[in-house]
Amino acid sequence: MSRNRLIAIDSVNATIATLLMQGAAFALTILVARSYGATSTTDAWFIALSIPGLYTAALFGALKAVFVPVFSEAVKKHPEDEKLILGSAYFLIILSSCLIAILLYFLLPFIISYAAGGLNSASRVTALDLSREVLPLVVLTSIIGLMDTIYNAHQKFLAPIFTPFIRTATVFIGVYFFRGPLGIHALSYSSVLGEALQLLILAYILKRQNMFVGIRATIHPAIKRMTHLAMPPLASSFVLEFNPLVDKIMIASTAVGSITALNIANSWNEIPLLLLGTGGFMSVILSHWSKMKAETSLETVVKSVEESLLMVSYLLIPVLAVFFAFRYPIINFFYANRQFTQEGVSNVVLLWGILIIGVLPNMLWRILVRFYHVMQDTKTPFWIGMFRSVLNILLNIIFKHFWGLPGIALSTSITAVLLFSGNFILIDRRVRSFRLIYLVKKWLVMVFIGIIMTLVCLVSYNFTQPLLQSLGRSSALISMSIGGLAGVLVYQFIAQVLGVQEARVVYSEFNKKLKFW
């Protein structure tokens, strides 16, 4: 079976699994929003959760960047060293994360005073308490991140996607049954408990798959190489993850509940990124591209990168069109209640509409970063990430001054567009086999069709929704379903008429599935 075929199969399997898990996780975010609303207390929770999340997300980025390529290469040359490499990796991750957690414990008062500076004094105290309660996540999530990467390095992708359901279920139970006596603290306690249970289950799965789980108090040469290569992506990922925290800090003073509104908007935009990105597609392509480069040539990888960029764009644009067209009825249906007021709904809708602009370039940027990692170039993404951070902060300051709440979202989207555009030109000059003009033309056609689809969705919804008013709340869901289906059919039809190759591939695969069933 060809490598591209394997990528496609593994991507589909991982994406389906991610869809199921993210559906459960999203049900949890809706429960949390409807239980606690959009208040200064929920703002404090999101600030507190961002602190361990900043470190663990940066670590995840570094692990995904260097572990799979270096581990695959080292084990291919010396299969007998696999347990030593893994034991050394566990030792280093546990040691470093424990030291980071201890350091953070003493720095938390200073960090919270700055990060939650836009909140009132009572909310700042709550943020400090919550941040201490979730501090164990630094260690637990770091170990889980390593286990996920080890599993992916063995060309296996499903277990790391399914096991987060354990944490989701634990938090769901904690919030549903204990939000009364514990309040917002039910979130922190259940999050830590759920993460610990997830770690235990994942360790059991790895052991059953004959993958080493243990500690070797030594530093293997392969781990030394990984550590050396990981410094730039670790810093780059840290800077990249620091941007959302900066957004939260700067938006906190614009309105009560603004951090919560921003988090909800980002959560909806993360759905397509998680389906095609971290949860599915990205975990697959890095592993396969690394082997493809070792077994064939860089030109073969470049062709696969181009195909991935175009196919992801073709699949992502209709999702974004549906989101943009139906963002108000979606948020109003899932969130509006006595706790989550119409003001909160309006803020989420406003921020979400602006942030959608940056989703596609952000996704394509992530793919290009994986290509850099395949070439074992971690410095270029680091410097680009540094530039992104500086640009985002500058635009935040400028746009917040002129436009307040929506200015923060606008700066994020503009930064994503500028970053991808500049980086793509840079990589085109470095790898001459990239077909820059060809790709740009294809993207412009897809975006044009996506705009038409958005208009079709809006017209269809506005026509059908009044006719279905007698059905009550379900009228919105039915109208969105009809509008979305009409939009997708128009999108696919126009794409095929205009000769978009990706449309023909999707149509062909769809027909094969129909014949199979």
Short mmCIF file of C-alpha atoms in Angstrom, two decimals:
data_model
loop_
_atom_site.label_atom_id
_atom_site.label_comp_id
_atom_site.label_asym_id
_atom_site.label_seq_id
_atom_site.Cartn_x
_atom_site.Cartn_y
_atom_site.Cartn_z
CA MET A 1 0.00 0.00 0.00
CA SER A 2 1.38 3.45 -0.95
CA ARG A 3 2.46 5.93 1.70
CA ASN A 4 -0.14 8.50 0.54
CA ARG A 5 -2.84 5.82 0.84
CA LEU A 6 -1.69 5.02 4.38
CA ILE A 7 -1.79 8.73 5.24
CA ALA A 8 -5.35 8.94 3.93
CA ILE A 9 -6.56 5.86 5.83
CA ASP A 10 -4.90 6.82 9.12
CA SER A 11 -6.12 10.41 8.74
CA VAL A 12 -9.73 9.30 8.23
CA ASN A 13 -9.61 6.91 11.19
CA ALA A 14 -8.03 9.52 13.44
CA THR A 15 -10.46 12.19 12.29
CA ILE A 16 -13.54 10.04 12.97
CA ALA A 17 -12.22 9.19 16.43
CA THR A 18 -11.49 12.86 17.09
CA LEU A 19 -14.99 13.82 15.98
CA LEU A 20 -16.51 11.49 18.55
CA MET A 21 -14.27 12.68 21.36
CA GLN A 22 -14.61 16.36 20.55
CA GLY A 23 -18.37 15.97 20.47
CA ALA A 24 -18.23 14.81 24.08
CA ALA A 25 -15.76 17.55 25.03
CA PHE A 26 -17.94 20.17 23.41
CA ALA A 27 -21.00 18.98 25.28
CA LEU A 28 -18.97 19.62 28.42
CA THR A 29 -18.10 23.21 27.41
CA ILE A 30 -21.80 23.89 26.83
CA LEU A 31 -22.67 22.44 30.26
CA VAL A 32 -20.00 24.62 31.90
CA ALA A 33 -21.20 27.77 30.10
CA ARG A 34 -24.85 27.13 30.94
CA SER A 35 -23.95 26.27 34.57
CA TYR A 36 -21.70 29.23 35.34
CA GLY A 37 -22.56 31.79 32.63
CA ALA A 38 -20.15 34.46 31.37
CA THR A 39 -19.01 36.22 34.55
CA SER A 40 -15.84 37.44 36.22
CA THR A 41 -15.69 34.08 38.05
CA THR A 42 -15.58 32.10 34.81
CA ASP A 43 -13.04 34.61 33.50
CA ALA A 44 -10.91 33.76 36.56
CA TRP A 45 -11.21 30.03 35.75
CA PHE A 46 -9.99 30.46 32.18
CA ILE A 47 -7.05 32.57 33.36
CA ALA A 48 -6.11 29.91 35.94
CA LEU A 49 -6.35 27.07 33.42
CA SER A 50 -4.19 29.00 30.93
CA ILE A 51 -1.13 28.87 33.20
CA PRO A 52 -0.45 25.10 33.22
CA GLY A 53 -1.88 24.97 29.70
CA LEU A 54 0.77 27.40 28.48
CA TYR A 55 3.60 25.07 29.51
CA THR A 56 1.99 21.77 28.51
CA ALA A 57 0.86 23.05 25.10
CA ALA A 58 4.39 24.31 24.43
CA LEU A 59 5.80 20.93 25.47
CA PHE A 60 3.32 19.14 23.19
CA GLY A 61 4.49 21.28 20.29
CA ALA A 62 8.13 20.45 20.97
CA LEU A 63 7.44 16.72 21.37
CA LYS A 64 5.50 16.54 18.11
CA ALA A 65 8.25 18.47 16.35
CA VAL A 66 11.27 16.36 17.28
CA PHE A 67 10.34 13.09 18.97
CA VAL A 68 8.86 11.15 16.04
CA PRO A 69 11.57 11.95 13.43
CA VAL A 70 14.51 11.39 15.80
CA PHE A 71 12.98 8.35 17.51
CA SER A 72 12.14 6.70 14.16
CA GLU A 73 15.67 7.27 12.90
CA ALA A 74 17.35 6.06 16.12
CA VAL A 75 15.25 2.89 16.45
CA LYS A 76 15.78 2.04 12.78
CA LYS A 77 19.55 2.12 13.32
CA HIS A 78 19.58 0.56 16.80
CA PRO A 79 16.32 -1.35 17.56
CA GLU A 80 17.79 -2.67 20.80
CA ASP A 81 17.93 0.87 22.24
CA GLU A 82 14.17 1.50 22.13
CA LYS A 83 13.53 0.86 25.84
CA LEU A 84 16.55 2.95 26.85
CA ILE A 85 15.35 5.86 24.72
CA LEU A 86 11.81 5.70 26.08
CA GLY A 87 12.93 5.28 29.70
CA SER A 88 15.25 8.24 29.32
CA ALA A 89 12.42 10.31 27.82
CA TYR A 90 10.08 9.51 30.73
CA PHE A 91 12.81 10.41 33.22
CA LEU A 92 13.49 13.77 31.61
CA ILE A 93 9.80 14.71 31.22
CA ILE A 94 8.87 13.81 34.81
CA LEU A 95 11.89 15.58 36.27
CA SER A 96 11.47 18.77 34.25
CA SER A 97 7.69 19.01 34.74
CA CYS A 98 8.01 18.55 38.51
CA LEU A 99 10.60 21.33 38.67
CA ILE A 100 8.37 23.60 36.56
CA ALA A 101 5.38 22.89 38.83
CA ILE A 102 7.38 23.76 41.96
CA LEU A 103 8.65 26.96 40.37
CA LEU A 104 5.15 27.96 39.27
CA TYR A 105 3.77 27.41 42.77
CA PHE A 106 5.99 30.16 44.16
CA LEU A 107 5.49 32.47 41.17
CA LEU A 108 1.70 32.17 40.99
CA PRO A 109 0.88 35.28 43.09
CA PHE A 110 3.00 37.43 40.77
CA ILE A 111 1.68 35.76 37.60
CA ILE A 112 -1.97 36.09 38.64
CA SER A 113 -1.55 39.73 39.67
CA TYR A 114 -0.53 40.47 36.09
CA ALA A 115 -2.58 37.92 34.12
CA ALA A 116 -5.81 38.71 36.00
CA GLY A 117 -5.10 42.41 36.35
CA GLY A 118 -8.24 43.32 34.40
CA LEU A 119 -10.51 41.47 36.87
CA ASN A 120 -11.85 42.76 40.17
CA SER A 121 -10.02 41.94 43.42
CA ALA A 122 -12.36 39.08 44.41
CA SER A 123 -11.95 37.43 41.02
CA ARG A 124 -8.16 37.75 41.25
CA VAL A 125 -8.24 35.87 44.56
CA THR A 126 -10.43 33.20 42.95
CA ALA A 127 -8.02 32.96 40.02
CA LEU A 128 -5.08 32.40 42.39
CA ASP A 129 -6.93 29.66 44.29
CA LEU A 130 -7.98 27.93 41.09
CA SER A 131 -4.48 28.11 39.58
CA ARG A 132 -3.04 26.36 42.63
CA GLU A 133 -5.69 23.65 42.41
CA VAL A 134 -4.92 22.86 38.75
CA LEU A 135 -1.14 22.99 39.15
CA PRO A 136 -0.80 19.14 39.15
CA LEU A 137 -1.88 19.29 35.50
CA VAL A 138 1.65 20.47 34.66
CA VAL A 139 3.05 17.03 35.56
CA LEU A 140 0.10 14.84 34.58
CA THR A 141 -0.48 16.42 31.17
CA SER A 142 3.25 16.42 30.36
CA ILE A 143 3.48 12.67 30.88
CA ILE A 144 0.32 12.11 28.84
CA GLY A 145 1.80 14.22 26.04
CA LEU A 146 4.88 12.00 25.93
CA MET A 147 2.74 8.85 25.92
CA ASP A 148 0.65 10.23 23.05
CA THR A 149 3.78 10.96 21.02
CA ILE A 150 5.26 7.51 21.69
CA TYR A 151 2.03 5.92 20.52
CA ASN A 152 2.04 8.02 17.33
CA ALA A 153 5.69 7.14 16.68
CA HIS A 154 4.62 3.50 16.39
CA GLN A 155 2.13 4.44 13.62
CA LYS A 156 -0.80 4.10 16.06
CA PHE A 157 -3.15 7.04 16.54
CA LEU A 158 -6.49 6.12 18.12
CA ALA A 159 -5.76 5.56 21.83
CA PRO A 160 -4.46 9.12 22.50
CA ILE A 161 -7.61 10.45 20.83
CA PHE A 162 -10.07 8.31 22.80
CA THR A 163 -8.51 8.48 26.28
CA PRO A 164 -9.29 12.22 26.84
CA PHE A 165 -12.91 11.07 27.12
CA ILE A 166 -12.00 9.88 30.62
CA ARG A 167 -11.14 13.42 31.71
CA THR A 168 -14.17 14.83 29.91
CA ALA A 169 -16.51 12.36 31.62
CA THR A 170 -14.94 13.03 35.02
CA VAL A 171 -15.32 16.81 34.67
CA PHE A 172 -18.88 16.38 33.39
CA ILE A 173 -19.79 14.37 36.49
CA GLY A 174 -17.96 16.81 38.76
CA VAL A 175 -19.72 19.88 37.36
CA TYR A 176 -23.15 18.28 37.11
CA PHE A 177 -23.23 16.88 40.65
CA PHE A 178 -20.92 19.17 42.64
CA ARG A 179 -21.29 22.66 41.14
CA GLY A 180 -23.75 23.44 43.93
CA PRO A 181 -21.53 22.77 46.98
CA LEU A 182 -18.17 23.48 45.30
CA GLY A 183 -19.05 26.19 42.80
CA ILE A 184 -16.35 26.91 40.23
CA HIS A 185 -13.89 24.72 42.20
CA ALA A 186 -15.75 21.63 40.95
CA LEU A 187 -14.06 22.33 37.61
CA SER A 188 -10.52 22.34 38.99
CA TYR A 189 -10.86 19.28 41.24
CA SER A 190 -12.55 17.14 38.58
CA SER A 191 -10.05 18.27 35.90
CA VAL A 192 -7.08 17.04 37.94
CA LEU A 193 -8.82 13.78 38.87
CA GLY A 194 -9.82 13.15 35.26
CA GLU A 195 -6.29 13.79 34.01
CA ALA A 196 -4.85 11.34 36.55
CA LEU A 197 -7.33 8.65 35.48
CA GLN A 198 -6.51 9.30 31.82
CA LEU A 199 -2.80 8.84 32.52
CA LEU A 200 -3.38 5.50 34.24
CA ILE A 201 -5.56 4.17 31.43
CA LEU A 202 -3.15 5.33 28.73
CA ALA A 203 -0.21 3.71 30.55
CA TYR A 204 -2.17 0.45 30.71
CA ILE A 205 -2.88 0.61 26.96
CA LEU A 206 0.77 1.23 26.15
CA LYS A 207 1.82 -1.74 28.27
CA ARG A 208 -0.74 -3.95 26.52
CA GLN A 209 0.69 -2.81 23.16
CA ASN A 210 4.19 -3.88 24.34
CA MET A 211 5.43 -0.28 24.43
CA PHE A 212 7.82 0.44 27.26
CA VAL A 213 6.49 2.48 30.20
CA GLY A 214 9.11 3.15 32.85
CA ILE A 215 12.02 5.30 33.94
CA ARG A 216 15.71 5.04 33.12
CA ALA A 217 17.66 7.59 35.15
CA THR A 218 20.00 8.37 32.29
CA ILE A 219 20.08 10.55 29.20
CA HIS A 220 20.34 8.51 26.00
CA PRO A 221 22.22 10.15 23.06
CA ALA A 222 18.97 10.20 21.05
CA ILE A 223 17.28 12.12 23.89
CA LYS A 224 20.20 14.55 23.96
CA ARG A 225 19.67 15.16 20.26
CA MET A 226 15.94 15.61 20.81
CA THR A 227 16.60 18.06 23.64
CA HIS A 228 18.93 20.08 21.45
CA LEU A 229 16.45 20.15 18.58
CA ALA A 230 13.51 20.78 20.91
CA MET A 231 14.72 24.11 22.28
CA PRO A 232 13.62 26.23 19.29
CA PRO A 233 10.19 24.55 18.87
CA LEU A 234 9.65 24.61 22.64
CA ALA A 235 10.29 28.35 22.67
CA SER A 236 8.27 28.77 19.47
CA SER A 237 5.32 26.80 20.85
CA PHE A 238 5.53 28.74 24.11
CA VAL A 239 5.40 32.02 22.23
CA LEU A 240 2.57 30.71 20.05
CA GLU A 241 0.54 29.61 23.08
CA PHE A 242 1.39 32.84 24.88
CA ASN A 243 -0.62 34.78 22.29
CA PRO A 244 -4.03 33.48 23.49
CA LEU A 245 -3.05 34.35 27.07
CA VAL A 246 -2.13 37.86 25.93
CA ASP A 247 -5.54 38.10 24.28
CA LYS A 248 -7.24 37.08 27.54
CA ILE A 249 -5.20 39.57 29.57
CA MET A 250 -5.96 42.46 27.22
CA ILE A 251 -9.63 41.64 26.67
CA ALA A 252 -10.38 41.23 30.40
CA SER A 253 -10.85 44.95 30.97
CA THR A 254 -13.20 45.49 28.00
CA ALA A 255 -16.29 43.79 29.51
CA VAL A 256 -17.33 41.40 32.28
CA GLY A 257 -17.31 37.87 30.89
CA SER A 258 -15.23 38.89 27.86
CA ILE A 259 -12.61 36.18 28.53
CA THR A 260 -15.36 33.56 28.66
CA ALA A 261 -16.85 34.88 25.40
CA LEU A 262 -13.43 34.77 23.73
CA ASN A 263 -12.83 31.23 24.97
CA ILE A 264 -16.18 30.01 23.62
CA ALA A 265 -15.53 31.63 20.23
CA ASN A 266 -12.08 30.04 20.08
CA SER A 267 -13.54 26.68 21.11
CA TRP A 268 -15.90 26.67 18.14
CA ASN A 269 -13.08 27.62 15.79
CA GLU A 270 -10.97 24.82 17.25
CA ILE A 271 -13.46 22.21 16.05
CA PRO A 272 -12.19 22.08 12.44
CA LEU A 273 -8.60 22.55 13.61
CA LEU A 274 -8.92 19.61 15.98
CA LEU A 275 -10.63 17.41 13.39
CA LEU A 276 -8.07 18.09 10.68
CA GLY A 277 -5.22 19.13 12.94
CA THR A 278 -3.84 18.12 16.31
CA GLY A 279 -6.32 15.31 16.91
CA GLY A 280 -6.24 13.66 13.49
CA PHE A 281 -4.46 14.81 10.38
CA MET A 282 -1.38 16.44 11.96
CA SER A 283 -0.59 13.44 14.14
CA VAL A 284 -0.57 11.28 11.02
CA ILE A 285 1.29 13.36 8.44
CA LEU A 286 4.40 14.06 10.51
CA SER A 287 4.96 10.36 11.13
CA HIS A 288 4.35 9.40 7.49
CA TRP A 289 6.28 12.33 5.99
CA SER A 290 9.28 11.47 8.15
CA LYS A 291 9.31 7.91 6.77
CA MET A 292 8.59 9.17 3.24
CA LYS A 293 11.63 11.46 3.36
CA ALA A 294 13.84 8.64 4.68
CA GLU A 295 12.65 6.15 2.06
CA THR A 296 12.23 8.35 -1.05
CA SER A 297 13.11 12.02 -1.61
CA LEU A 298 12.22 15.54 -0.50
CA GLU A 299 10.38 16.18 -3.80
CA THR A 300 7.96 13.37 -2.98
CA VAL A 301 7.27 14.96 0.40
CA VAL A 302 6.74 18.38 -1.24
CA LYS A 303 4.12 16.92 -3.56
CA SER A 304 2.34 15.34 -0.60
CA VAL A 305 2.49 18.67 1.27
CA GLU A 306 0.86 20.47 -1.68
CA GLU A 307 -1.89 17.86 -1.88
CA SER A 308 -2.46 18.14 1.87
CA LEU A 309 -2.67 21.96 1.76
CA LEU A 310 -5.26 21.90 -1.02
CA MET A 311 -7.37 19.05 0.34
CA VAL A 312 -7.46 20.53 3.85
CA SER A 313 -8.47 23.89 2.35
CA TYR A 314 -11.23 22.30 0.30
CA LEU A 315 -12.63 20.45 3.33
CA LEU A 316 -12.24 23.33 5.78
CA ILE A 317 -13.80 26.18 3.78
CA PRO A 318 -17.39 24.78 3.80
CA VAL A 319 -17.17 24.21 7.56
CA LEU A 320 -16.14 27.83 8.06
CA ALA A 321 -18.89 29.00 5.71
CA VAL A 322 -21.52 27.17 7.79
CA PHE A 323 -20.06 28.54 11.02
CA PHE A 324 -20.06 32.12 9.73
CA ALA A 325 -23.59 31.92 8.33
CA PHE A 326 -25.14 30.31 11.41
CA ARG A 327 -23.00 31.66 14.24
CA TYR A 328 -25.85 33.55 15.95
CA PRO A 329 -28.46 30.75 15.92
CA ILE A 330 -25.78 28.25 17.01
CA ILE A 331 -24.66 30.26 20.04
CA ASN A 332 -28.20 31.31 20.94
CA PHE A 333 -29.45 27.72 20.78
CA PHE A 334 -26.69 26.09 22.82
CA TYR A 335 -25.83 28.75 25.40
CA ALA A 336 -28.62 31.26 26.02
CA ASN A 337 -30.30 30.83 29.42
CA ARG A 338 -30.64 32.72 32.72
CA GLN A 339 -26.95 32.26 33.49
CA PHE A 340 -25.71 33.05 29.98
CA THR A 341 -27.41 36.31 28.97
CA GLN A 342 -28.06 37.77 25.51
CA GLU A 343 -25.18 40.19 26.09
CA GLY A 344 -22.86 37.20 26.43
CA VAL A 345 -24.36 35.62 23.30
CA SER A 346 -23.82 38.83 21.30
CA ASN A 347 -20.19 39.07 22.43
CA VAL A 348 -19.47 35.47 21.42
CA VAL A 349 -21.13 35.94 18.00
CA LEU A 350 -19.15 39.13 17.36
CA LEU A 351 -15.79 37.61 18.33
CA TRP A 352 -16.46 34.33 16.53
CA GLY A 353 -17.30 36.03 13.24
CA ILE A 354 -14.02 37.94 13.26
CA LEU A 355 -11.88 35.00 14.41
CA ILE A 356 -13.20 32.74 11.61
CA ILE A 357 -11.14 34.80 9.14
CA GLY A 358 -7.90 33.47 10.62
CA VAL A 359 -8.82 29.78 10.92
CA LEU A 360 -7.80 28.62 7.42
CA PRO A 361 -4.39 30.40 7.32
CA ASN A 362 -3.73 29.16 10.87
CA MET A 363 -4.45 25.57 9.82
CA LEU A 364 -2.28 25.80 6.71
CA TRP A 365 0.51 27.33 8.79
CA ARG A 366 0.44 24.28 11.06
CA ILE A 367 0.92 22.01 8.05
CA LEU A 368 3.93 24.02 6.88
CA VAL A 369 5.42 23.81 10.38
CA ARG A 370 5.22 20.00 10.17
CA PHE A 371 7.10 20.20 6.86
CA TYR A 372 9.87 22.19 8.55
CA HIS A 373 10.02 19.53 11.26
CA VAL A 374 10.37 16.75 8.68
CA MET A 375 13.43 18.62 7.37
CA GLN A 376 14.59 18.76 11.04
CA ASP A 377 14.57 22.56 10.83
CA THR A 378 13.24 23.85 14.14
CA LYS A 379 14.86 27.28 14.10
CA THR A 380 12.80 28.84 11.29
CA PRO A 381 9.41 28.13 12.95
CA PHE A 382 10.89 29.52 16.18
CA TRP A 383 11.80 32.89 14.65
CA ILE A 384 8.50 33.06 12.78
CA GLY A 385 6.69 32.33 16.05
CA MET A 386 8.62 35.11 17.78
CA PHE A 387 7.64 37.52 15.02
CA ARG A 388 4.02 36.39 15.31
CA SER A 389 3.96 37.08 19.04
CA VAL A 390 5.39 40.57 18.68
CA LEU A 391 3.05 41.41 15.79
CA ASN A 392 -0.01 40.11 17.65
CA ILE A 393 0.79 42.13 20.77
CA LEU A 394 1.36 45.31 18.75
CA LEU A 395 -1.88 44.86 16.82
CA ASN A 396 -3.72 44.05 20.07
CA ILE A 397 -2.62 47.36 21.57
CA ILE A 398 -3.53 49.36 18.46
CA PHE A 399 -6.86 47.68 17.67
CA LYS A 400 -8.02 47.56 21.30
CA HIS A 401 -7.48 51.32 21.52
CA PHE A 402 -9.67 51.98 18.47
CA TRP A 403 -12.25 49.15 18.58
CA GLY A 404 -12.14 47.63 22.07
CA LEU A 405 -13.56 44.09 22.33
CA PRO A 406 -13.65 43.21 18.59
CA GLY A 407 -10.18 44.71 18.12
CA ILE A 408 -8.59 41.79 20.01
CA ALA A 409 -10.17 39.24 17.67
CA LEU A 410 -9.31 41.31 14.60
CA SER A 411 -5.63 41.45 15.56
CA THR A 412 -5.54 37.65 15.95
CA SER A 413 -7.05 37.03 12.50
CA ILE A 414 -4.89 39.60 10.70
CA THR A 415 -1.77 38.17 12.35
CA ALA A 416 -2.69 34.65 11.15
CA VAL A 417 -3.21 35.83 7.56
CA LEU A 418 0.02 37.83 7.44
CA LEU A 419 2.05 35.07 9.09
CA PHE A 420 0.92 32.34 6.71
CA SER A 421 1.37 34.53 3.62
CA GLY A 422 4.90 35.57 4.57
CA ASN A 423 5.91 32.07 5.63
CA PHE A 424 4.60 30.49 2.44
CA ILE A 425 6.63 32.90 0.32
CA LEU A 426 9.67 32.09 2.47
CA ILE A 427 9.31 28.33 2.09
CA ASP A 428 8.68 28.70 -1.66
CA ARG A 429 12.05 30.43 -2.05
CA ARG A 430 13.75 27.74 0.01
CA VAL A 431 12.17 24.74 -1.75
CA ARG A 432 11.90 25.62 -5.43
CA SER A 433 9.70 22.64 -6.26
CA PHE A 434 6.77 24.29 -4.47
CA ARG A 435 4.21 25.61 -7.00
CA LEU A 436 3.32 28.92 -5.33
CA ILE A 437 1.26 30.54 -8.11
CA TYR A 438 -0.64 27.31 -8.77
CA LEU A 439 -1.60 26.97 -5.10
CA VAL A 440 -2.65 30.62 -4.76
CA LYS A 441 -4.96 30.35 -7.78
CA LYS A 442 -6.56 27.21 -6.36
CA TRP A 443 -7.11 28.89 -2.98
CA LEU A 444 -8.73 31.95 -4.55
CA VAL A 445 -11.18 29.74 -6.44
CA MET A 446 -12.05 27.79 -3.27
CA VAL A 447 -12.57 30.95 -1.21
CA PHE A 448 -14.81 32.41 -3.93
CA ILE A 449 -16.96 29.27 -3.91
CA GLY A 450 -17.02 29.39 -0.10
CA ILE A 451 -18.43 32.95 -0.17
CA ILE A 452 -21.21 31.81 -2.52
CA MET A 453 -21.93 28.90 -0.17
CA THR A 454 -22.21 31.29 2.81
CA LEU A 455 -24.81 33.37 0.95
CA VAL A 456 -26.77 30.23 0.02
CA CYS A 457 -26.79 29.12 3.68
CA LEU A 458 -28.05 32.53 4.85
CA VAL A 459 -30.78 32.78 2.21
CA SER A 460 -31.96 29.23 2.89
CA TYR A 461 -32.02 29.76 6.67
CA ASN A 462 -33.87 33.08 6.46
CA PHE A 463 -36.45 31.49 4.16
CA THR A 464 -37.10 28.26 6.09
CA GLN A 465 -36.82 29.42 9.71
CA PRO A 466 -39.99 31.59 9.73
CA LEU A 467 -41.94 28.74 8.10
CA LEU A 468 -40.92 26.37 10.92
CA GLN A 469 -41.60 28.70 13.87
CA SER A 470 -44.37 26.40 15.13
CA LEU A 471 -41.75 23.75 15.93
CA GLY A 472 -40.25 25.91 18.68
CA ARG A 473 -36.53 25.68 19.47
CA SER A 474 -36.00 22.80 17.05
CA SER A 475 -36.91 25.11 14.14
CA ALA A 476 -33.45 26.69 14.33
CA LEU A 477 -31.69 23.31 14.12
CA ILE A 478 -33.85 22.11 11.23
CA SER A 479 -33.38 25.38 9.33
CA MET A 480 -29.61 25.26 9.84
CA SER A 481 -29.52 21.65 8.66
CA ILE A 482 -31.47 22.49 5.49
CA GLY A 483 -29.36 25.60 4.85
CA GLY A 484 -26.10 23.77 5.50
CA LEU A 485 -27.03 20.90 3.18
CA ALA A 486 -28.04 23.33 0.43
CA GLY A 487 -24.78 25.22 0.86
CA VAL A 488 -22.62 22.08 0.74
CA LEU A 489 -24.35 20.83 -2.42
CA VAL A 490 -23.85 24.19 -4.12
CA TYR A 491 -20.21 24.26 -2.97
CA GLN A 492 -19.50 20.79 -4.37
CA PHE A 493 -21.40 21.45 -7.61
CA ILE A 494 -19.67 24.75 -8.41
CA ALA A 495 -16.27 23.29 -7.49
CA GLN A 496 -16.75 20.42 -9.92
CA VAL A 497 -17.99 22.75 -12.67
CA LEU A 498 -14.91 24.94 -12.20
CA GLY A 499 -12.65 21.89 -12.37
CA VAL A 500 -11.40 21.83 -8.76
CA GLN A 501 -9.53 18.52 -8.55
CA GLU A 502 -10.22 18.09 -4.83
CA ALA A 503 -13.98 18.20 -5.52
CA ARG A 504 -13.63 15.31 -7.95
CA VAL A 505 -11.62 13.30 -5.41
CA VAL A 506 -14.25 13.90 -2.72
CA TYR A 507 -17.07 12.98 -5.13
CA SER A 508 -15.24 9.81 -6.19
CA GLU A 509 -14.61 8.71 -2.60
CA PHE A 510 -18.23 9.47 -1.68
CA ASN A 511 -19.48 7.28 -4.53
CA LYS A 512 -17.18 4.45 -3.43
CA LYS A 513 -18.60 4.63 0.10
CA LEU A 514 -22.17 4.55 -1.24
CA LYS A 515 -21.43 1.48 -3.36
CA PHE A 516 -19.74 -0.20 -0.38
CA TRP A 517 -22.76 0.33 1.85
#
